[in-house]
Structures are given as structure tokens and as C-alpha cells.
PDB file of C-alpha atoms and ligand atoms in Angstrom:
ATOM      1  CA  VAL N   1       8.087  -7.890  -5.252  1.00 32.00           C
ATOM      2  CA  GLY N   2       5.659 -10.801  -6.391  1.00 32.00           C
ATOM      3  CA  HIS N   3       3.427  -8.646  -8.093  1.00 36.00           C
ATOM      4  CA  GLY N   4       4.220  -9.476 -11.540  1.00 36.00           C
ATOM      5  CA  ALA N   5       4.331  -5.694 -12.114  1.00 43.00           C
ATOM      6  CA  MET N   6       6.200  -4.044 -14.852  1.00 46.00           C
ATOM      7  CA  THR N   7       7.754  -0.751 -14.741  1.00 48.00           C
ATOM      8  CA  GLY N   8       7.303   1.620 -17.939  1.00 45.00           C
ATOM      9  CA  SER N   9       5.199  -1.190 -19.962  1.00 43.00           C
ATOM     10  CA  VAL N  10       3.791  -0.103 -23.188  1.00 43.00           C
ATOM     11  CA  ALA N  11       0.258  -1.355 -22.285  1.00 46.00           C
ATOM     12  CA  ALA N  12      -2.492   0.093 -24.495  1.00 45.00           C
ATOM     13  CA  GLN N  13      -4.022   3.814 -23.200  1.00 50.00           C
ATOM     14  CA  PRO N  14      -7.215   2.851 -22.753  1.00 51.00           C
ATOM     15  CA  VAL N  15      -9.895   5.129 -24.032  1.00 53.00           C
ATOM     16  CA  ALA N  16     -13.702   4.295 -23.740  1.00 54.00           C
ATOM     17  CA  PRO N  17     -15.835   4.965 -27.038  1.00 51.00           C
ATOM     18  CA  GLY N  18     -17.371   8.543 -26.429  1.00 51.00           C
ATOM     19  CA  ASP N  19     -14.455   9.745 -23.616  1.00 79.00           C
ATOM     20  CA  ALA N  20     -13.865  12.822 -25.428  1.00 90.00           C
ATOM     21  CA  VAL N  21     -11.244  15.449 -24.557  1.00 93.00           C
ATOM     22  CA  ILE N  22     -12.908  17.944 -22.098  1.00 92.00           C
ATOM     23  CA  GLY N  23      -9.843  20.156 -21.517  1.00 93.00           C
ATOM     24  CA  GLU N  24      -6.164  20.480 -20.570  1.00 95.00           C
ATOM     25  CA  LEU N  25      -4.023  18.833 -17.607  1.00 97.00           C
ATOM     26  CA  VAL N  26      -0.986  20.647 -16.404  1.00 97.00           C
ATOM     27  CA  VAL N  27       0.764  17.601 -14.643  1.00 98.00           C
ATOM     28  CA  ARG N  28       4.028  18.048 -12.686  1.00 98.00           C
ATOM     29  CA  ILE N  29       5.788  14.551 -12.678  1.00 98.00           C
ATOM     30  CA  TRP N  30       8.809  13.708 -10.478  1.00 98.00           C
ATOM     31  CA  ARG N  31      11.944  12.560 -12.755  1.00 98.00           C
ATOM     32  CA  GLY N  32      14.997  11.139 -11.603  1.00 98.00           C
ATOM     33  CA  GLY N  33      15.827   9.476  -8.457  1.00 98.00           C
ATOM     34  CA  GLU N  34      16.438  10.791  -5.075  1.00 96.00           C
ATOM     35  CA  ASP N  35      17.936  14.292  -5.925  1.00 97.00           C
ATOM     36  CA  GLY N  36      15.496  14.522  -9.070  1.00 98.00           C
ATOM     37  CA  ARG N  37      13.018  17.402  -9.928  1.00 98.00           C
ATOM     38  CA  PHE N  38       9.653  17.805 -10.827  1.00 98.00           C
ATOM     39  CA  GLU N  39       8.850  18.289 -14.706  1.00 98.00           C
ATOM     40  CA  THR N  40       5.706  19.819 -16.468  1.00 98.00           C
ATOM     41  CA  TYR N  41       3.584  17.997 -19.170  1.00 98.00           C
ATOM     42  CA  ARG N  42       0.441  19.203 -20.932  1.00 98.00           C
ATOM     43  CA  VAL N  43      -1.983  16.252 -21.170  1.00 97.00           C
ATOM     44  CA  PRO N  44      -5.252  15.685 -22.443  1.00 96.00           C
ATOM     45  CA  HIS N  45      -8.004  15.684 -19.512  1.00 95.00           C
ATOM     46  CA  ARG N  46     -10.557  12.870 -20.413  1.00 94.00           C
ATOM     47  CA  ALA N  47     -14.089  12.703 -18.614  1.00 90.00           C
ATOM     48  CA  SER N  48     -13.253   9.051 -16.801  1.00 91.00           C
ATOM     49  CA  GLN N  49      -9.404   9.406 -16.665  1.00 96.00           C
ATOM     50  CA  THR N  50      -7.763   7.472 -13.939  1.00 97.00           C
ATOM     51  CA  VAL N  51      -4.298   9.453 -12.627  1.00 98.00           C
ATOM     52  CA  LEU N  52      -2.591   6.037 -13.866  1.00 98.00           C
ATOM     53  CA  ASP N  53      -4.005   7.142 -17.346  1.00 97.00           C
ATOM     54  CA  VAL N  54      -2.042  10.001 -17.373  1.00 98.00           C
ATOM     55  CA  VAL N  55       1.042   8.911 -16.576  1.00 98.00           C
ATOM     56  CA  THR N  56       0.584   6.123 -19.124  1.00 98.00           C
ATOM     57  CA  TYR N  57      -0.239   8.921 -21.819  1.00 97.00           C
ATOM     58  CA  VAL N  58       3.022  10.749 -20.715  1.00 98.00           C
ATOM     59  CA  GLN N  59       4.975   7.909 -21.370  1.00 98.00           C
ATOM     60  CA  ARG N  60       3.336   6.841 -24.551  1.00 97.00           C
ATOM     61  CA  ALA N  61       2.674  10.018 -26.235  1.00 97.00           C
ATOM     62  CA  ILE N  62       5.458  12.418 -24.749  1.00 98.00           C
ATOM     63  CA  ASP N  63       8.443  10.881 -23.057  1.00 98.00           C
ATOM     64  CA  PRO N  64       9.131   6.720 -23.132  1.00 98.00           C
ATOM     65  CA  THR N  65      11.886   6.954 -20.522  1.00 98.00           C
ATOM     66  CA  LEU N  66       9.070   7.724 -17.778  1.00 98.00           C
ATOM     67  CA  SER N  67       9.236   4.792 -15.438  1.00 98.00           C
ATOM     68  CA  TYR N  68       6.576   3.679 -13.557  1.00 98.00           C
ATOM     69  CA  ARG N  69       5.010   0.264 -11.760  1.00 98.00           C
ATOM     70  CA  PHE N  70       1.115  -1.066 -12.678  1.00 98.00           C
ATOM     71  CA  ALA N  71       0.046  -4.450 -13.566  1.00 97.00           C
ATOM     72  CA  CYS N  72      -3.596  -5.235 -13.137  1.00 98.00           C
ATOM     73  CA  ARG N  73      -5.652  -1.650 -13.504  1.00 96.00           C
ATOM     74  CA  VAL N  74      -8.267  -3.092 -11.355  1.00 97.00           C
ATOM     75  CA  GLY N  75      -7.196  -2.274  -8.197  1.00 97.00           C
ATOM     76  CA  VAL N  76      -5.961  -6.149  -7.347  1.00 97.00           C
ATOM     77  CA  CYS N  77      -2.333  -5.939  -7.640  1.00 97.00           C
ATOM     78  CA  GLY N  78      -1.263  -3.093  -5.509  1.00 97.00           C
ATOM     79  CA  SER N  79       1.396  -2.041  -7.837  1.00 98.00           C
ATOM     80  CA  CYS N  80       0.350   1.475  -9.025  1.00 98.00           C
ATOM     81  CA  ALA N  81       0.524   3.426  -5.701  1.00 98.00           C
ATOM     82  CA  MET N  82       1.973   7.073  -6.106  1.00 98.00           C
ATOM     83  CA  THR N  83       1.650  10.306  -4.637  1.00 98.00           C
ATOM     84  CA  VAL N  84      -0.937  12.285  -5.984  1.00 97.00           C
ATOM     85  CA  ASN N  85      -1.401  15.917  -5.265  1.00 96.00           C
ATOM     86  CA  GLY N  86       0.515  15.424  -1.947  1.00 96.00           C
ATOM     87  CA  GLU N  87      -1.543  12.304  -0.922  1.00 97.00           C
ATOM     88  CA  PRO N  88      -1.018   8.529  -1.398  1.00 98.00           C
ATOM     89  CA  ARG N  89      -3.133   7.036  -3.873  1.00 98.00           C
ATOM     90  CA  TRP N  90      -3.778   3.962  -5.914  1.00 98.00           C
ATOM     91  CA  THR N  91      -3.710   5.477  -9.285  1.00 98.00           C
ATOM     92  CA  CYS N  92      -5.493   3.016 -11.165  1.00 98.00           C
ATOM     93  CA  ARG N  93      -8.821   3.906  -9.181  1.00 97.00           C
ATOM     94  CA  THR N  94      -7.863   7.332  -8.391  1.00 97.00           C
ATOM     95  CA  HIS N  95      -9.965   9.286 -10.673  1.00 95.00           C
ATOM     96  CA  VAL N  96      -8.482  12.718 -12.079  1.00 96.00           C
ATOM     97  CA  SER N  97     -11.679  14.664 -12.082  1.00 91.00           C
ATOM     98  CA  ARG N  98     -11.985  13.642  -8.264  1.00 87.00           C
ATOM     99  CA  TYR N  99      -8.832  14.669  -6.924  1.00 83.00           C
ATOM    100  CA  SER N 100      -8.029  17.777  -9.390  1.00 80.00           C
ATOM    101  CA  ALA N 101     -10.634  20.543  -9.242  1.00 79.00           C
ATOM    102  CA  ASP N 102      -8.210  22.982 -11.184  1.00 89.00           C
ATOM    103  CA  GLY N 103      -6.754  20.991 -13.769  1.00 92.00           C
ATOM    104  CA  ARG N 104      -3.632  20.539 -12.113  1.00 95.00           C
ATOM    105  CA  LEU N 105      -1.774  17.253 -10.859  1.00 97.00           C
ATOM    106  CA  GLU N 106       1.427  16.546  -8.952  1.00 97.00           C
ATOM    107  CA  ILE N 107       2.568  12.673  -9.016  1.00 98.00           C
ATOM    108  CA  ALA N 108       5.651  11.671  -7.275  1.00 98.00           C
ATOM    109  CA  PRO N 109       6.511   8.380  -6.178  1.00 98.00           C
ATOM    110  CA  LEU N 110       5.425   7.051  -2.801  1.00 98.00           C
ATOM    111  CA  ARG N 111       6.696   8.733   0.530  1.00 98.00           C
ATOM    112  CA  ASN N 112       8.660   6.824   3.167  1.00 98.00           C
ATOM    113  CA  LEU N 113      10.413   4.689   0.348  1.00 98.00           C
ATOM    114  CA  PRO N 114      13.607   4.966  -1.774  1.00 98.00           C
ATOM    115  CA  VAL N 115      13.069   6.036  -5.161  1.00 98.00           C
ATOM    116  CA  ILE N 116      14.547   3.797  -7.883  1.00 98.00           C
ATOM    117  CA  LYS N 117      13.708   6.406 -10.672  1.00 98.00           C
ATOM    118  CA  ASP N 118      10.507   8.732 -11.362  1.00 98.00           C
ATOM    119  CA  LEU N 119       7.625   7.051 -10.239  1.00 98.00           C
ATOM    120  CA  ALA N 120       8.884   3.867  -9.110  1.00 98.00           C
ATOM    121  CA  ALA N 121       9.570   3.451  -5.363  1.00 98.00           C
ATOM    122  CA  GLU N 122      12.009   0.931  -4.085  1.00 98.00           C
ATOM    123  CA  MET N 123       9.543  -1.715  -2.328  1.00 98.00           C
ATOM    124  CA  VAL N 124      12.380  -4.036  -0.707  1.00 98.00           C
ATOM    125  CA  PRO N 125      12.226  -2.020   2.739  1.00 98.00           C
ATOM    126  CA  PHE N 126       8.563  -2.640   2.657  1.00 98.00           C
ATOM    127  CA  PHE N 127       8.207  -6.323   2.243  1.00 97.00           C
ATOM    128  CA  ASP N 128      11.479  -6.610   4.662  1.00 98.00           C
ATOM    129  CA  LYS N 129       9.617  -5.356   7.471  1.00 98.00           C
ATOM    130  CA  TRP N 130       6.647  -7.952   6.541  1.00 97.00           C
ATOM    131  CA  ALA N 131       9.664 -10.903   6.866  1.00 97.00           C
ATOM    132  CA  ALA N 132      10.724  -8.922  10.512  1.00 98.00           C
ATOM    133  CA  ALA N 133       7.226  -8.973  12.122  1.00 97.00           C
ATOM    134  CA  LYS N 134       7.317 -12.463  10.946  1.00 96.00           C
ATOM    135  CA  GLY N 135       4.450 -12.091   8.496  1.00 95.00           C
ATOM    136  CA  ARG N 136       4.652 -15.846   7.232  1.00 95.00           C
ATOM    137  CA  PHE N 137       2.151 -18.618   8.124  1.00 95.00           C
ATOM    138  CA  THR N 138       3.608 -21.432  10.218  1.00 94.00           C
ATOM    139  CA  PRO N 139       1.535 -24.334   9.845  1.00 91.00           C
ATOM    140  CA  SER N 140       0.648 -26.292  12.576  1.00 93.00           C
ATOM    141  CA  ALA N 141      -0.574 -29.406  10.850  1.00 92.00           C
ATOM    142  CA  SER N 142       1.212 -31.237   8.176  1.00 91.00           C
ATOM    143  CA  ALA N 143      -0.344 -31.506   4.715  1.00 88.00           C
ATOM    144  CA  LYS N 144      -1.427 -35.259   5.644  1.00 92.00           C
ATOM    145  CA  GLU N 145      -3.602 -33.899   8.243  1.00 92.00           C
ATOM    146  CA  PRO N 146      -7.293 -33.325   7.439  1.00 90.00           C
ATOM    147  CA  LEU N 147      -8.259 -29.476   6.397  1.00 88.00           C
ATOM    148  CA  ALA N 148      -8.667 -27.330   9.602  1.00 89.00           C
ATOM    149  CA  GLN N 149     -12.628 -26.171   9.717  1.00 90.00           C
ATOM    150  CA  VAL N 150     -12.486 -22.657  11.039  1.00 92.00           C
ATOM    151  CA  LYS N 151     -15.936 -21.253  11.825  1.00 95.00           C
ATOM    152  CA  PRO N 152     -16.759 -18.089   9.743  1.00 95.00           C
ATOM    153  CA  GLU N 153     -18.655 -16.833  13.091  1.00 96.00           C
ATOM    154  CA  SER N 154     -15.547 -17.367  15.487  1.00 96.00           C
ATOM    155  CA  ALA N 155     -13.713 -14.183  16.651  1.00 95.00           C
ATOM    156  CA  GLY N 156     -10.519 -15.351  15.570  1.00 94.00           C
ATOM    157  CA  ARG N 157     -11.923 -15.869  12.136  1.00 95.00           C
ATOM    158  CA  GLN N 158     -13.667 -12.537  12.008  1.00 96.00           C
ATOM    159  CA  ALA N 159     -10.742 -10.556  13.122  1.00 95.00           C
ATOM    160  CA  VAL N 160      -8.753 -12.112  10.113  1.00 96.00           C
ATOM    161  CA  ASP N 161     -11.419 -11.448   7.672  1.00 96.00           C
ATOM    162  CA  ALA N 162     -11.226  -8.031   8.886  1.00 96.00           C
ATOM    163  CA  GLY N 163      -7.677  -8.064   7.860  1.00 96.00           C
ATOM    164  CA  ILE N 164      -6.674 -10.325   5.219  1.00 96.00           C
ATOM    165  CA  GLU N 165      -7.636  -8.479   2.018  1.00 97.00           C
ATOM    166  CA  CYS N 166      -4.507  -6.250   1.919  1.00 98.00           C
ATOM    167  CA  ILE N 167      -3.447  -5.954  -1.582  1.00 98.00           C
ATOM    168  CA  GLY N 168       0.149  -4.900  -0.501  1.00 98.00           C
ATOM    169  CA  CYS N 169       0.325  -1.264  -1.901  1.00 98.00           C
ATOM    170  CA  ALA N 170       2.316   0.638   0.851  1.00 98.00           C
ATOM    171  CA  VAL N 171      -0.077   3.364   0.734  1.00 98.00           C
ATOM    172  CA  CYS N 172      -0.637   3.066   4.592  1.00 98.00           C
ATOM    173  CA  TYR N 173       3.137   2.875   4.633  1.00 98.00           C
ATOM    174  CA  ALA N 174       3.684   5.937   2.631  1.00 98.00           C
ATOM    175  CA  ALA N 175       0.873   7.940   5.009  1.00 98.00           C
ATOM    176  CA  CYS N 176       2.510   6.942   8.150  1.00 98.00           C
ATOM    177  CA  ASP N 177       4.205   9.924  10.252  1.00 97.00           C
ATOM    178  CA  THR N 178       5.691   7.533  12.650  1.00 98.00           C
ATOM    179  CA  VAL N 179       7.565   5.818   9.592  1.00 98.00           C
ATOM    180  CA  ALA N 180       8.571   8.967   8.767  1.00 97.00           C
ATOM    181  CA  TRP N 181       9.907   9.787  11.963  1.00 96.00           C
ATOM    182  CA  GLN N 182      11.045   6.560  12.870  1.00 97.00           C
ATOM    183  CA  PRO N 183      12.223   4.583   9.629  1.00 95.00           C
ATOM    184  CA  ASP N 184      12.710   1.198  11.750  1.00 97.00           C
ATOM    185  CA  TYR N 185       9.095   1.274  12.573  1.00 98.00           C
ATOM    186  CA  LEU N 186       7.365  -1.873  11.031  1.00 98.00           C
ATOM    187  CA  GLY N 187       4.512   0.274   9.725  1.00 98.00           C
ATOM    188  CA  PRO N 188       0.820  -0.293   9.266  1.00 98.00           C
ATOM    189  CA  ALA N 189       0.793  -3.106   6.708  1.00 98.00           C
ATOM    190  CA  ALA N 190       3.339  -5.588   8.333  1.00 98.00           C
ATOM    191  CA  LEU N 191       1.858  -5.186  11.654  1.00 98.00           C
ATOM    192  CA  ASN N 192      -1.840  -5.651   9.776  1.00 98.00           C
ATOM    193  CA  ARG N 193      -0.417  -8.649   8.435  1.00 98.00           C
ATOM    194  CA  ALA N 194       0.678 -10.172  11.818  1.00 98.00           C
ATOM    195  CA  TRP N 195      -2.626  -9.515  13.597  1.00 98.00           C
ATOM    196  CA  THR N 196      -4.006 -11.969  10.964  1.00 98.00           C
ATOM    197  CA  LEU N 197      -1.441 -14.460  11.807  1.00 98.00           C
ATOM    198  CA  VAL N 198      -1.737 -13.978  15.441  1.00 97.00           C
ATOM    199  CA  ASN N 199      -5.830 -14.729  15.125  1.00 97.00           C
ATOM    200  CA  ASP N 200      -5.322 -17.659  12.671  1.00 96.00           C
ATOM    201  CA  VAL N 201      -6.038 -21.056  14.876  1.00 94.00           C
ATOM    202  CA  ARG N 202      -4.432 -22.801  12.186  1.00 95.00           C
ATOM    203  CA  ASP N 203      -0.884 -20.960  12.670  1.00 95.00           C
ATOM    204  CA  GLY N 204       1.407 -23.098  14.947  1.00 94.00           C
ATOM    205  CA  ASP N 205       3.500 -19.918  16.062  1.00 95.00           C
ATOM    206  CA  ARG N 206       1.630 -17.296  18.011  1.00 94.00           C
ATOM    207  CA  ARG N 207       4.200 -16.482  20.361  1.00 95.00           C
ATOM    208  CA  GLY N 208       6.629 -16.132  17.949  1.00 95.00           C
ATOM    209  CA  HIS N 209       4.399 -13.705  15.978  1.00 96.00           C
ATOM    210  CA  LEU N 210       3.886 -11.880  19.124  1.00 97.00           C
ATOM    211  CA  ALA N 211       7.686 -11.340  19.764  1.00 97.00           C
ATOM    212  CA  ALA N 212       8.244 -10.061  16.367  1.00 97.00           C
ATOM    213  CA  VAL N 213       6.217  -7.038  16.926  1.00 98.00           C
ATOM    214  CA  ALA N 214       7.028  -6.621  20.823  1.00 97.00           C
ATOM    215  CA  GLY N 215      10.054  -4.309  20.232  1.00 95.00           C
ATOM    216  CA  ASP N 216      10.661  -0.683  19.871  1.00 96.00           C
ATOM    217  CA  ALA N 217      10.000  -0.904  16.233  1.00 97.00           C
ATOM    218  CA  GLY N 218       6.846  -3.161  16.667  1.00 97.00           C
ATOM    219  CA  CYS N 219       3.200  -2.002  17.529  1.00 98.00           C
ATOM    220  CA  HIS N 220       3.877   0.139  20.425  1.00 97.00           C
ATOM    221  CA  ALA N 221       5.370   2.612  18.249  1.00 97.00           C
ATOM    222  CA  CYS N 222       2.475   3.502  16.741  1.00 97.00           C
ATOM    223  CA  HIS N 223       0.741   6.652  17.630  1.00 95.00           C
ATOM    224  CA  SER N 224      -2.837   5.818  16.216  1.00 96.00           C
ATOM    225  CA  HIS N 225      -2.694   8.654  13.947  1.00 95.00           C
ATOM    226  CA  GLN N 226      -5.043   6.415  11.848  1.00 97.00           C
ATOM    227  CA  SER N 227      -3.644   8.171   8.325  1.00 98.00           C
ATOM    228  CA  CYS N 228      -3.217   4.404   7.300  1.00 98.00           C
ATOM    229  CA  THR N 229      -7.151   3.318   8.059  1.00 98.00           C
ATOM    230  CA  ASN N 230      -7.935   7.094   6.566  1.00 98.00           C
ATOM    231  CA  TYR N 231      -5.887   6.392   2.742  1.00 98.00           C
ATOM    232  CA  CYS N 232      -6.242   2.423   2.897  1.00 98.00           C
ATOM    233  CA  PRO N 233      -7.628   2.008  -0.743  1.00 98.00           C
ATOM    234  CA  VAL N 234      -9.590  -1.392   0.388  1.00 98.00           C
ATOM    235  CA  GLY N 235     -11.250  -0.046   3.281  1.00 98.00           C
ATOM    236  CA  LEU N 236      -9.076  -1.812   6.049  1.00 98.00           C
ATOM    237  CA  ASN N 237      -8.388  -0.669   9.336  1.00 98.00           C
ATOM    238  CA  PRO N 238      -4.630  -1.039  10.385  1.00 98.00           C
ATOM    239  CA  THR N 239      -4.762   0.931  13.093  1.00 98.00           C
ATOM    240  CA  ARG N 240      -7.648  -1.430  14.730  1.00 98.00           C
ATOM    241  CA  SER N 241      -5.164  -4.348  14.179  1.00 98.00           C
ATOM    242  CA  ILE N 242      -2.126  -2.593  15.803  1.00 98.00           C
ATOM    243  CA  ALA N 243      -4.406  -1.887  18.592  1.00 98.00           C
ATOM    244  CA  GLY N 244      -5.139  -5.644  18.725  1.00 98.00           C
ATOM    245  CA  LEU N 245      -1.447  -6.607  19.197  1.00 98.00           C
ATOM    246  CA  LYS N 246      -1.150  -3.895  21.925  1.00 98.00           C
ATOM    247  CA  ARG N 247      -3.844  -5.797  23.658  1.00 97.00           C
ATOM    248  CA  ALA N 248      -2.778  -9.525  22.620  1.00 97.00           C
ATOM    249  CA  LEU N 249       1.023  -8.545  23.969  1.00 97.00           C
ATOM    250  CA  PHE N 250      -0.433  -7.173  27.304  1.00 96.00           C
ATOM    251  CA  LYS N 251      -2.321 -10.027  28.171  1.00 96.00           C
ATOM    252  CA  ALA N 252       0.680 -12.479  26.999  1.00 95.00           C
ATOM    253  CA  ALA N 253       3.189 -10.365  29.432  1.00 93.00           C
ATOM    254  CA  LEU N 254       0.873 -10.794  32.255  1.00 94.00           C
ATOM    255  CA  ARG N 255       0.553 -14.647  31.541  1.00 93.00           C
ATOM    256  CA  GLY N 256       4.398 -14.726  31.521  1.00 89.00           C
ATOM    257  CA  GLU N 257       4.297 -15.935  28.101  1.00 86.00           C
ATOM    258  CA  LEU N 258       6.715 -13.756  26.772  1.00 80.00           C
TER     259      LEU N 258
HETATM  260 FE1  FES S   1      -3.014  -3.055  -9.834  1.00 68.23          FE
HETATM  261 FE2  FES S   1      -3.717  -0.443  -9.714  1.00 68.23          FE
HETATM  262  S1  FES S   1      -2.743  -1.545 -11.064  1.00 68.23           S
HETATM  263  S2  FES S   1      -3.840  -2.025  -8.515  1.00 68.23           S
END
């Protein structure tokens, strides 16, 4: 996946000094593959516990065969996303006390992706769509030429800045009903990536990027429900990026560029 992520790691369960047990959580966790089922575990509830802490506790203290994925634990790598009480979340930054008022949690793999095992979703279809959306930078200059200078206040730079911090967690992809209805839809993250490249003045294939998102599975399939924007853990707005692609395609078609 490119995160250096691990599945079912034995990294230490962080318990801060004084982070006392304040109750008990009843946790339903998806076990097995697509045809799996929920199993219930009882986990000590601590004051600043995250959902990832809960999953780690179950693996370390109850069932070491539980599989899940994480790496950084600080909201950077994007590998720990799961479905928590029916909603896609980055679990290392999701505090139990905020999402479970009644001490109950249900944790499942991300929606819209195949299940490998337990809480580990198969990410290949997600990143294949980044490739299909031509989400790879195409340099317009050789390494021998001087570094391009892009003014921070330029419209293109600002459009790139607004979308560039994607951590590839697939929360938006799991939240997207259009992906659920139309499995070949490229999805919010891949289209957001395409928008950053369309606006990158250093990229040498703007037309290629636009052509890659112009088909039936591209930006026009978006219904602007904004679930991606509502759930993006780092506050990006893929809906706005997709709307930008629609406008750019319209202008390119009027100019006869596509
Ligand atoms: Fe890296 Fe959660 S473990 S973002």
C-alpha cells in the first residue's frame, strides 16, 4: 500500500500515567472475510482511549489473531481507517468517549472495499483508481532545468494547496454512496488528486489528466452529496475539487481541447 503499514502489529498499547479505567466497553468487531460476522468483546474503558487503542487491546489481551492495519498512530499515514458505529473514521484520532456515549462500539472494515480479514480492507482497488485517474505527476521540465517557481498567491497554487494534504486513508471512498452504487466510479480521493495535478503549472500533461476523468466513471458521476467532505479527517473538500474538474472539462470541451 505504500504506507509501511502493518497488519496485526504487536506495538505497545499506550496507556498514559493516570489514564485510569472508567468503565467497560462492549465492542462488536468484524471477524473473518466478506462472509464473516461480528464478535463481541469486553474492553476496559479509559478516559482518553482511541478506537485504535480498543482494537489493539483486543489483539494483545484477548485474541492475537485479530488483523487490522495501522502505522503512525498520529493521523499521518492514513492506514488505520475503519467503520466505527457505522461511520468511516481514522481510528487513531477517534476518541471512544466522543463516539460512544453508551459504552458500545461496533468496528468493521471500511465500506466499498473488499475485506481481506477482520478489520483489514483491501486497498488495491482504491489505489488502482488513483492510477486510472492519472494521478501521477508528469514533469514538464527535466532535472537539469532550474526549479520551477510557483507563486504562493497564484490561483493554481492555492487550488493545489487546498487539496494536496490527502493522507490516502480511503475514508472519503468508504463514505461515498456513488462508489457504492457505481463500483467503477473513480471516487473522491482519486479525483481530488487529479484536480491538484490539473492545477500544477509544473505538470506537462494537463489534457491527459482531464481526459482521464472525463468518462462515465469520472467526475461527472459525482452527485455532490458531500459525504467525502463531511468525513475527510484532514478537512479536505473533494466535492469542491470534483466541481473544479467539471468546470475545467467544460471549458476544455468548448475550446475543442478534448
Ligand atoms: Fe496513521 Fe492512524 S495510524 S493515520
